[in-house]
Coordinates of N, CA and C in Angstrom, one line a residue:
Chain A
D268 N -11.2 -3.9 -17.7 CA -10.1 -4.8 -17.4 C -9.4 -4.5 -16.2
T269 N -10.1 -3.9 -15.2 CA -9.5 -3.5 -13.9 C -8.9 -4.7 -13.2
A270 N -7.7 -4.6 -12.7 CA -7.0 -5.7 -12.1 C -7.5 -6.0 -10.7
V271 N -7.6 -5.0 -9.9 CA -8.2 -5.1 -8.5 C -9.3 -4.1 -8.4
S272 N -10.5 -4.6 -8.1 CA -11.6 -3.7 -8.0 C -12.2 -3.8 -6.6
Q273 N -12.8 -2.7 -6.1 CA -13.4 -2.6 -4.8 C -14.8 -2.0 -4.9
T274 N -15.7 -2.4 -4.2 CA -17.0 -1.7 -4.1 C -17.5 -1.7 -2.6
P275 N -18.1 -0.6 -2.2 CA -18.3 0.6 -2.9 C -17.0 1.5 -2.9
K276 N -17.0 2.6 -3.6 CA -15.9 3.5 -3.6 C -16.0 4.4 -2.3
Y277 N -17.3 4.8 -2.0 CA -17.5 5.6 -0.8 C -18.6 4.9 0.0
L278 N -18.5 5.0 1.3 CA -19.4 4.4 2.3 C -19.6 5.3 3.5
V279 N -20.8 5.9 3.6 CA -21.1 6.7 4.8 C -22.2 6.1 5.6
T280 N -21.9 5.9 6.9 CA -22.8 5.2 7.7 C -22.8 5.7 9.2
Q281 N -23.8 5.2 9.9 CA -23.9 5.6 11.3 C -23.1 4.7 12.2
M282 N -22.7 5.2 13.4 CA -22.0 4.3 14.4 C -23.0 3.2 14.8
G283 N -22.4 2.0 15.0 CA -23.1 0.9 15.4 C -23.6 0.0 14.3
N284 N -23.6 0.5 13.0 CA -24.1 -0.3 11.9 C -23.0 -1.3 11.5
D285 N -23.5 -2.3 10.7 CA -22.6 -3.3 10.1 C -22.6 -3.1 8.6
K286 N -21.3 -3.1 8.1 CA -21.2 -2.9 6.6 C -20.1 -3.8 6.1
S287 N -20.2 -4.0 4.7 CA -19.2 -4.9 4.0 C -18.6 -4.1 2.9
I288 N -17.4 -4.4 2.6 CA -16.6 -3.9 1.4 C -16.2 -5.2 0.6
K289 N -16.4 -5.1 -0.7 CA -16.1 -6.2 -1.5 C -14.8 -5.9 -2.4
C290 N -14.0 -7.0 -2.6 CA -12.8 -6.9 -3.4 C -12.7 -8.1 -4.3
E291 N -12.3 -7.8 -5.6 CA -12.1 -8.8 -6.6 C -10.9 -8.5 -7.4
Q292 N -10.1 -9.6 -7.7 CA -8.9 -9.4 -8.5 C -9.0 -10.4 -9.7
N293 N -8.6 -10.0 -10.9 CA -8.7 -10.8 -12.1 C -7.3 -11.1 -12.6
L294 N -6.3 -11.1 -11.6 CA -4.9 -11.3 -12.0 C -4.5 -12.8 -11.8
G295 N -5.4 -13.6 -11.2 CA -5.0 -14.9 -10.9 C -4.0 -15.1 -9.8
H296 N -3.9 -14.1 -9.0 CA -3.0 -14.1 -7.8 C -3.5 -15.0 -6.7
D297 N -2.5 -15.6 -5.9 CA -2.9 -16.4 -4.8 C -3.1 -15.7 -3.5
T298 N -2.5 -14.5 -3.4 CA -2.5 -13.8 -2.1 C -3.3 -12.5 -2.2
M299 N -4.1 -12.2 -1.2 CA -4.9 -11.0 -1.2 C -4.7 -10.4 0.2
Y300 N -4.9 -9.0 0.2 CA -4.7 -8.3 1.5 C -5.7 -7.2 1.7
W301 N -5.9 -6.8 2.9 CA -6.6 -5.6 3.3 C -5.7 -4.7 4.0
Y302 N -5.6 -3.4 3.6 CA -4.9 -2.4 4.3 C -5.8 -1.3 4.7
K303 N -5.4 -0.6 5.8 CA -6.2 0.6 6.3 C -5.2 1.8 6.2
Q304 N -5.8 2.9 5.6 CA -5.0 4.1 5.5 C -5.8 5.2 6.3
D305 N -5.2 5.6 7.4 CA -5.9 6.5 8.4 C -5.8 8.0 7.9
S306 N -6.3 8.8 8.7 CA -6.4 10.3 8.3 C -5.1 10.9 8.1
K307 N -4.1 10.3 8.7 CA -2.7 10.9 8.5 C -2.0 10.2 7.4
K308 N -2.8 9.4 6.6 CA -2.3 8.8 5.4 C -1.3 7.6 5.6
F309 N -1.3 7.2 6.9 CA -0.4 6.0 7.2 C -1.1 4.7 6.8
L310 N -0.4 3.9 6.0 CA -1.0 2.7 5.5 C -0.5 1.5 6.3
K311 N -1.5 0.7 6.8 CA -1.1 -0.4 7.6 C -1.8 -1.7 7.2
I312 N -1.1 -2.8 7.2 CA -1.7 -4.1 6.9 C -2.8 -4.5 7.9
M313 N -3.9 -5.1 7.5 CA -4.9 -5.6 8.4 C -4.9 -7.2 8.3
F314 N -5.1 -7.7 7.1 CA -5.2 -9.1 6.9 C -4.5 -9.5 5.6
S315 N -4.1 -10.8 5.6 CA -3.5 -11.4 4.4 C -4.1 -12.8 4.2
Y316 N -4.6 -13.1 3.0 CA -5.2 -14.4 2.7 C -4.4 -15.0 1.6
N317 N -4.1 -16.3 1.7 CA -3.5 -17.1 0.6 C -4.4 -18.3 0.2
N318 N -4.8 -18.3 -1.0 CA -5.7 -19.4 -1.4 C -6.8 -19.6 -0.5
K319 N -7.5 -18.6 -0.2 CA -8.7 -18.5 0.7 C -8.4 -18.8 2.2
E320 N -7.2 -18.9 2.5 CA -6.9 -19.2 4.0 C -6.2 -17.9 4.6
L321 N -6.6 -17.6 5.8 CA -6.1 -16.5 6.6 C -4.6 -16.8 6.9
I322 N -3.7 -15.9 6.5 CA -2.3 -16.0 6.8 C -1.9 -15.1 7.9
I323 N -2.3 -13.8 7.8 CA -1.9 -12.8 8.7 C -3.1 -12.0 9.2
N324 N -3.1 -11.8 10.5 CA -4.1 -10.9 11.1 C -3.4 -10.0 12.1
E325 N -3.3 -8.8 11.7 CA -2.4 -7.8 12.4 C -3.2 -7.1 13.5
T326 N -3.4 -7.7 14.6 CA -4.0 -7.0 15.8 C -5.2 -6.1 15.4
V327 N -6.1 -6.7 14.6 CA -7.3 -5.9 14.2 C -8.4 -6.4 15.1
P328 N -9.3 -5.4 15.6 CA -10.4 -5.8 16.4 C -11.3 -6.9 15.8
N329 N -11.8 -7.8 16.6 CA -12.6 -8.9 16.0 C -13.9 -8.4 15.4
R330 N -14.2 -7.1 15.5 CA -15.4 -6.6 14.7 C -15.1 -6.7 13.2
F331 N -13.8 -6.8 12.8 CA -13.5 -6.9 11.4 C -13.3 -8.4 11.1
S332 N -14.1 -8.8 10.1 CA -14.0 -10.2 9.7 C -13.9 -10.3 8.2
P333 N -12.7 -10.8 7.7 CA -12.5 -11.0 6.3 C -13.1 -12.3 5.9
K334 N -13.6 -12.4 4.6 CA -14.1 -13.6 4.1 C -13.7 -13.8 2.7
S335 N -13.2 -15.0 2.3 CA -12.7 -15.2 1.0 C -13.4 -16.4 0.4
P336 N -14.5 -16.1 -0.4 CA -15.3 -17.2 -0.9 C -14.5 -18.0 -2.0
D337 N -13.6 -17.4 -2.7 CA -12.7 -18.0 -3.6 C -11.5 -17.2 -3.8
K338 N -10.5 -17.7 -4.5 CA -9.2 -17.1 -4.6 C -9.2 -15.7 -5.2
A339 N -10.3 -15.4 -5.9 CA -10.3 -14.1 -6.6 C -11.0 -13.0 -5.8
H340 N -11.6 -13.4 -4.6 CA -12.4 -12.5 -3.9 C -12.0 -12.5 -2.4
L341 N -11.9 -11.3 -1.8 CA -11.7 -11.1 -0.4 C -12.5 -9.9 0.1
N342 N -13.5 -10.3 0.8 CA -14.5 -9.3 1.3 C -14.2 -8.9 2.8
L343 N -14.5 -7.7 3.2 CA -14.3 -7.3 4.6 C -15.6 -6.9 5.2
H344 N -16.0 -7.5 6.2 CA -17.2 -7.2 7.0 C -16.8 -6.6 8.3
I345 N -17.5 -5.5 8.6 CA -17.2 -4.7 9.8 C -18.5 -4.6 10.7
N346 N -18.5 -5.1 11.9 CA -19.6 -5.1 12.8 C -19.5 -3.9 13.7
S347 N -20.6 -3.4 14.1 CA -20.7 -2.3 15.2 C -19.7 -1.2 14.9
L348 N -19.8 -0.5 13.8 CA -18.9 0.5 13.4 C -18.7 1.6 14.4
E349 N -17.4 2.0 14.5 CA -17.0 3.1 15.5 C -16.5 4.2 14.7
L350 N -16.4 5.4 15.3 CA -15.9 6.6 14.7 C -14.5 6.4 14.2
G351 N -13.7 5.7 15.0 CA -12.3 5.4 14.6 C -12.1 4.5 13.5
D352 N -13.2 3.9 13.0 CA -13.0 3.1 11.8 C -13.0 3.9 10.5
S353 N -13.3 5.2 10.6 CA -13.3 6.0 9.4 C -11.9 6.0 8.9
A354 N -11.8 5.7 7.6 CA -10.4 5.6 6.9 C -10.7 5.2 5.5
V355 N -9.6 5.1 4.8 CA -9.7 4.5 3.4 C -9.1 3.1 3.5
Y356 N -9.9 2.1 3.0 CA -9.5 0.7 3.1 C -9.1 0.3 1.7
F357 N -7.9 -0.3 1.6 CA -7.4 -0.8 0.3 C -7.3 -2.3 0.3
C358 N -7.7 -2.9 -0.8 CA -7.5 -4.3 -1.1 C -6.3 -4.4 -2.0
A359 N -5.6 -5.4 -1.9 CA -4.4 -5.7 -2.8 C -4.2 -7.2 -3.1
S360 N -3.5 -7.5 -4.1 CA -3.2 -8.9 -4.4 C -1.8 -8.9 -4.9
S361 N -1.2 -10.1 -4.8 CA 0.2 -10.3 -5.2 C 0.5 -11.7 -5.5
Q362 N 1.5 -11.9 -6.3 CA 2.1 -13.2 -6.6 C 3.6 -12.9 -7.0
G363 N 4.5 -13.4 -6.2 CA 5.9 -13.2 -6.5 C 6.5 -11.9 -6.2
G364 N 5.8 -11.2 -5.2 CA 6.5 -9.9 -4.7 C 5.7 -8.7 -5.0
R365 N 5.5 -8.3 -6.2 CA 4.9 -7.0 -6.5 C 3.4 -7.0 -6.1
Q366 N 2.9 -6.0 -5.4 CA 1.5 -5.9 -5.0 C 0.8 -5.0 -5.9
F367 N -0.5 -5.3 -6.2 CA -1.3 -4.5 -7.0 C -2.5 -4.1 -6.1
F368 N -2.8 -2.8 -6.0 CA -3.8 -2.2 -5.2 C -5.1 -1.9 -5.9
G369 N -6.2 -2.0 -5.2 CA -7.4 -1.5 -5.6 C -7.5 0.0 -5.4
P370 N -8.6 0.6 -5.9 CA -8.7 2.1 -5.8 C -9.1 2.6 -4.4
G371 N -9.4 1.7 -3.5 CA -9.8 2.1 -2.2 C -11.3 2.4 -1.9
T372 N -11.7 2.2 -0.7 CA -13.0 2.5 -0.3 C -12.9 3.5 0.9
R373 N -13.5 4.7 0.7 CA -13.5 5.7 1.8 C -14.7 5.5 2.7
L374 N -14.4 5.0 3.9 CA -15.5 4.8 4.9 C -15.5 5.9 5.9
T375 N -16.7 6.5 6.0 CA -17.0 7.6 7.0 C -18.0 7.1 7.9
V376 N -17.7 7.1 9.2 CA -18.6 6.7 10.3 C -19.1 8.0 11.0
L377 N -20.4 8.2 11.0 CA -20.9 9.5 11.6 C -21.4 9.2 13.0
Chain B
K194 N 10.7 -4.5 15.7 CA 9.7 -4.2 14.7 C 10.2 -3.2 13.6
Q195 N 9.9 -3.6 12.4 CA 10.4 -2.8 11.3 C 9.7 -1.4 11.3
E196 N 10.5 -0.4 11.1 CA 10.0 1.0 10.9 C 10.6 1.6 9.6
V197 N 9.7 2.2 8.8 CA 10.1 2.8 7.6 C 9.9 4.4 7.7
T198 N 11.0 5.1 7.4 CA 10.9 6.6 7.5 C 11.2 7.2 6.1
Q199 N 10.4 8.2 5.7 CA 10.7 8.8 4.4 C 10.9 10.3 4.7
I200 N 12.0 10.8 4.0 CA 12.3 12.2 4.1 C 12.6 12.7 2.7
P201 N 12.1 13.9 2.3 CA 11.3 14.8 3.2 C 9.8 14.4 3.2
A202 N 9.0 14.9 4.0 CA 7.6 14.6 4.0 C 6.9 15.3 2.9
A203 N 7.4 16.4 2.4 CA 6.8 17.1 1.3 C 8.0 17.8 0.6
L204 N 7.8 18.0 -0.8 CA 8.8 18.6 -1.6 C 8.1 19.3 -2.8
S205 N 8.5 20.5 -3.0 CA 8.0 21.3 -4.1 C 9.1 21.8 -5.0
V206 N 9.1 21.5 -6.3 CA 10.1 21.8 -7.2 C 9.6 22.3 -8.5
P207 N 10.3 23.1 -9.2 CA 9.9 23.6 -10.5 C 10.1 22.5 -11.6
E208 N 9.3 22.5 -12.6 CA 9.4 21.5 -13.7 C 10.9 21.4 -14.2
G209 N 11.3 20.2 -14.5 CA 12.6 20.1 -15.1 C 13.7 19.7 -14.2
E210 N 13.5 19.9 -12.9 CA 14.5 19.6 -11.9 C 14.6 18.0 -11.7
N211 N 15.9 17.6 -11.4 CA 16.1 16.3 -10.9 C 15.9 16.2 -9.4
L212 N 15.3 15.2 -8.9 CA 15.1 15.2 -7.4 C 15.3 13.8 -6.9
V213 N 15.5 13.7 -5.6 CA 15.8 12.5 -4.8 C 14.9 12.4 -3.6
L214 N 14.2 11.3 -3.5 CA 13.4 11.0 -2.4 C 14.1 9.9 -1.6
N215 N 14.1 10.0 -0.2 CA 14.8 9.1 0.6 C 13.9 8.2 1.5
C216 N 14.4 7.0 1.7 CA 13.6 6.0 2.5 C 14.7 5.3 3.3
S217 N 14.4 5.2 4.6 CA 15.2 4.4 5.5 C 14.4 3.4 6.3
F218 N 15.0 2.2 6.6 CA 14.3 1.2 7.3 C 15.2 0.6 8.4
T219 N 14.6 0.2 9.5 CA 15.4 -0.1 10.7 C 15.9 -1.5 10.7
D220 N 15.3 -2.5 10.1 CA 15.7 -3.9 10.1 C 16.2 -4.2 8.6
S221 N 17.4 -4.5 8.5 CA 18.0 -4.7 7.1 C 17.7 -6.1 6.6
A222 N 17.0 -7.0 7.4 CA 16.7 -8.3 6.9 C 15.4 -8.3 6.0
I223 N 15.5 -7.6 4.9 CA 14.3 -7.5 4.1 C 14.4 -8.4 2.9
Y224 N 13.2 -8.7 2.3 CA 13.1 -9.5 1.1 C 13.1 -8.7 -0.1
N225 N 12.4 -7.6 -0.1 CA 12.4 -6.6 -1.2 C 11.9 -5.3 -0.7
L226 N 12.1 -4.3 -1.6 CA 11.6 -2.9 -1.3 C 10.9 -2.4 -2.5
Q227 N 9.8 -1.8 -2.3 CA 9.0 -1.3 -3.4 C 8.8 0.2 -3.2
W228 N 8.7 0.9 -4.3 CA 8.3 2.3 -4.4 C 6.9 2.3 -5.1
F229 N 6.0 3.1 -4.5 CA 4.7 3.2 -5.0 C 4.4 4.7 -5.2
R230 N 3.4 5.0 -6.1 CA 2.9 6.3 -6.3 C 1.4 6.3 -5.9
Q231 N 1.0 7.3 -5.2 CA -0.4 7.4 -4.9 C -0.9 8.8 -5.3
D232 N -1.9 8.8 -6.2 CA -2.5 10.1 -6.6 C -3.7 10.4 -5.7
P233 N -4.1 11.6 -5.5 CA -5.2 12.0 -4.5 C -6.4 11.2 -4.9
G234 N -7.0 10.5 -3.9 CA -8.3 9.8 -4.0 C -8.1 8.5 -4.8
K235 N -6.9 8.1 -5.1 CA -6.7 6.9 -5.9 C -5.9 5.9 -5.1
G236 N -5.8 4.7 -5.7 CA -5.1 3.6 -5.1 C -3.6 3.8 -5.3
L237 N -2.8 2.8 -5.0 CA -1.4 2.8 -5.1 C -1.0 2.2 -6.4
T238 N 0.0 2.7 -7.1 CA 0.6 2.1 -8.3 C 2.0 1.8 -8.0
S239 N 2.4 0.5 -8.2 CA 3.7 0.1 -8.0 C 4.6 0.6 -9.1
L240 N 5.7 1.3 -8.7 CA 6.7 1.9 -9.7 C 7.9 1.0 -9.9
L241 N 8.5 0.6 -8.8 CA 9.7 -0.2 -8.9 C 9.8 -1.1 -7.7
L242 N 10.3 -2.3 -8.0 CA 10.5 -3.3 -7.0 C 12.0 -3.7 -7.0
I243 N 12.7 -3.6 -5.9 CA 14.1 -4.0 -5.8 C 14.2 -5.2 -4.9
Q244 N 14.7 -6.3 -5.4 CA 14.9 -7.5 -4.6 C 16.1 -7.2 -3.7
S245 N 16.2 -7.9 -2.6 CA 17.2 -7.7 -1.6 C 18.6 -7.9 -2.2
S246 N 18.7 -8.7 -3.2 CA 20.1 -9.0 -3.8 C 20.4 -8.0 -4.8
Q247 N 19.5 -7.1 -5.2 CA 19.8 -6.1 -6.2 C 20.2 -4.8 -5.6
R248 N 20.9 -3.9 -6.4 CA 21.3 -2.6 -6.0 C 20.5 -1.5 -6.5
E249 N 19.9 -1.7 -7.7 CA 19.0 -0.7 -8.2 C 18.1 -1.2 -9.3
Q250 N 17.1 -0.4 -9.6 CA 16.2 -0.7 -10.7 C 15.8 0.6 -11.4
T251 N 15.6 0.5 -12.7 CA 15.3 1.7 -13.5 C 14.0 1.4 -14.3
S252 N 13.2 2.5 -14.4 CA 12.1 2.5 -15.3 C 11.9 3.9 -15.8
G253 N 12.2 4.1 -17.1 CA 12.1 5.4 -17.7 C 12.9 6.5 -16.9
R254 N 12.2 7.5 -16.4 CA 12.9 8.6 -15.7 C 13.1 8.3 -14.2
L255 N 12.7 7.1 -13.8 CA 12.8 6.7 -12.4 C 14.0 5.7 -12.2
N256 N 14.8 6.0 -11.1 CA 15.8 5.0 -10.7 C 15.8 4.9 -9.2
A257 N 15.6 3.6 -8.8 CA 15.6 3.4 -7.3 C 16.9 2.6 -7.0
S258 N 17.5 3.0 -5.9 CA 18.7 2.3 -5.4 C 18.4 1.7 -4.0
L259 N 19.1 0.6 -3.7 CA 19.0 0.0 -2.4 C 20.3 -0.3 -1.8
D260 N 20.5 0.1 -0.5 CA 21.7 -0.2 0.2 C 21.2 -0.9 1.5
K261 N 21.1 -2.3 1.4 CA 20.4 -3.0 2.4 C 21.2 -2.9 3.8
S262 N 22.5 -2.9 3.7 CA 23.3 -3.0 4.9 C 23.1 -1.7 5.7
S263 N 22.9 -0.6 5.0 CA 22.7 0.7 5.8 C 21.2 1.0 6.0
G264 N 20.4 0.2 5.4 CA 18.9 0.4 5.6 C 18.4 1.6 4.8
R265 N 18.9 1.8 3.6 CA 18.5 3.0 2.9 C 18.1 2.7 1.4
S266 N 17.2 3.5 0.9 CA 16.8 3.4 -0.5 C 16.6 4.9 -0.9
T267 N 16.9 5.1 -2.2 CA 16.5 6.4 -2.8 C 15.8 6.2 -4.1
L268 N 14.9 7.1 -4.3 CA 14.1 7.2 -5.6 C 14.6 8.5 -6.3
Y269 N 15.2 8.3 -7.5 CA 15.7 9.4 -8.2 C 14.7 9.7 -9.4
I270 N 14.2 10.9 -9.5 CA 13.3 11.2 -10.6 C 14.0 12.3 -11.5
A271 N 14.3 11.9 -12.7 CA 15.0 12.8 -13.6 C 14.0 13.7 -14.4
A272 N 14.4 15.0 -14.6 CA 13.6 15.9 -15.5 C 12.1 15.9 -15.1
S273 N 11.9 16.3 -13.8 CA 10.5 16.2 -13.3 C 9.5 16.9 -14.1
Q274 N 8.3 16.4 -14.1 CA 7.2 17.0 -14.9 C 6.0 17.2 -13.9
P275 N 5.1 18.1 -14.2 CA 3.9 18.3 -13.4 C 3.1 17.1 -13.2
G276 N 3.1 16.2 -14.1 CA 2.4 14.9 -14.0 C 3.0 14.0 -13.0
D277 N 4.2 14.3 -12.5 CA 4.9 13.5 -11.5 C 4.3 13.9 -10.1
S278 N 3.5 14.9 -10.0 CA 3.0 15.3 -8.7 C 2.1 14.2 -8.1
A279 N 2.5 13.8 -6.9 CA 1.8 12.7 -6.3 C 2.4 12.4 -4.9
T280 N 1.9 11.5 -4.2 CA 2.6 11.0 -3.0 C 3.4 9.8 -3.3
Y281 N 4.6 9.7 -2.9 CA 5.5 8.5 -3.2 C 5.7 7.8 -1.9
L282 N 5.4 6.5 -1.9 CA 5.5 5.7 -0.7 C 6.6 4.6 -0.9
C283 N 7.3 4.4 0.1 CA 8.3 3.3 0.1 C 7.8 2.2 1.1
A284 N 8.0 1.0 0.7 CA 7.5 -0.1 1.5 C 8.5 -1.3 1.5
V285 N 8.7 -1.9 2.6 CA 9.6 -3.1 2.6 C 8.8 -4.4 3.0
E286 N 9.3 -5.4 2.4 CA 8.7 -6.8 2.7 C 9.8 -7.5 3.3
E287 N 9.5 -8.2 4.5 CA 10.5 -8.7 5.3 C 10.8 -10.2 5.1
N288 N 9.8 -11.0 4.6 CA 9.9 -12.4 4.4 C 9.4 -12.7 3.0
S289 N 9.8 -13.8 2.5 CA 9.3 -14.3 1.2 C 7.9 -14.9 1.4
G290 N 7.2 -15.1 0.3 CA 5.9 -15.8 0.4 C 4.8 -14.8 0.7
Y291 N 4.3 -15.0 1.9 CA 3.0 -14.3 2.2 C 3.2 -13.1 3.1
S292 N 4.4 -12.6 3.2 CA 4.7 -11.5 4.1 C 4.0 -10.3 3.6
T293 N 3.8 -9.3 4.4 CA 3.2 -8.1 4.1 C 4.2 -6.9 4.0
L294 N 3.7 -5.8 3.6 CA 4.5 -4.6 3.4 C 4.4 -3.7 4.6
T295 N 5.5 -3.2 5.0 CA 5.5 -2.1 6.0 C 5.8 -0.8 5.2
F296 N 4.9 0.2 5.4 CA 5.0 1.4 4.6 C 5.6 2.5 5.4
G297 N 6.3 3.4 4.7 CA 6.6 4.8 5.2 C 5.4 5.7 5.1
K298 N 5.5 6.9 5.6 CA 4.3 7.8 5.5 C 4.3 8.6 4.2
G299 N 5.3 8.4 3.4 CA 5.3 9.0 2.1 C 5.9 10.4 2.0
T300 N 6.3 10.7 0.8 CA 6.7 12.1 0.4 C 5.7 12.7 -0.6
M301 N 5.1 13.8 -0.2 CA 4.2 14.5 -1.1 C 5.0 15.4 -2.0
L302 N 5.0 15.1 -3.3 CA 5.7 15.8 -4.3 C 4.8 16.7 -5.2
L303 N 5.2 18.0 -5.3 CA 4.5 18.9 -6.2 C 5.5 19.5 -7.2
V304 N 5.2 19.3 -8.4 CA 6.1 19.8 -9.5 C 5.3 20.9 -10.2
S305 N 5.8 22.1 -10.1 CA 5.1 23.2 -10.7 C 5.6 23.5 -12.1
P306 N 4.6 23.9 -13.0 CA 5.0 24.3 -14.4 C 5.9 25.5 -14.4

């Protein structure tokens, strides 16, 4: 009965590869987000989607492309991975203020 | 641009102590403020949400206050327990609807038995 789930939990890959992270929420929320937490633990918004439409894109390189096939899913595809993309990526959802976070995906680019 | 600062960055206390974590933000035009808890290797858990019109919220041993005009919030933890050990994050939301959260860097709390 996990509210916000992400797969995979860990992702180790080589520079230049393309990878995807999946996110699903079963809370019936309209809004979903992707956040990046860097090595210094600083958490920053990347994207926000409302009812499958992109609402916010916070100066993220266009190598990052979110896709929302339906209201319950928001996937993150990353092309041509770079060393600096190594971080923990969190998905979240909200309705009416409080945000609920997934467990995170730790991405390591070698 | 909104900036959120949390003091102290780390705090170590013996079990049973009452403690206060501080959060300040530069733009007082916020919609709400949230306190989260993050355990190592885990996601964030929302602890308390204070709407901009509210002064405080309480949940069990946790009490969060908000002084919007001065750009400050505090999280008070009463009778701390080892299980309270975690990183506590403060985040502000600036607009209603689809706005996103701006986070502080967190306070890492260690409560020793």
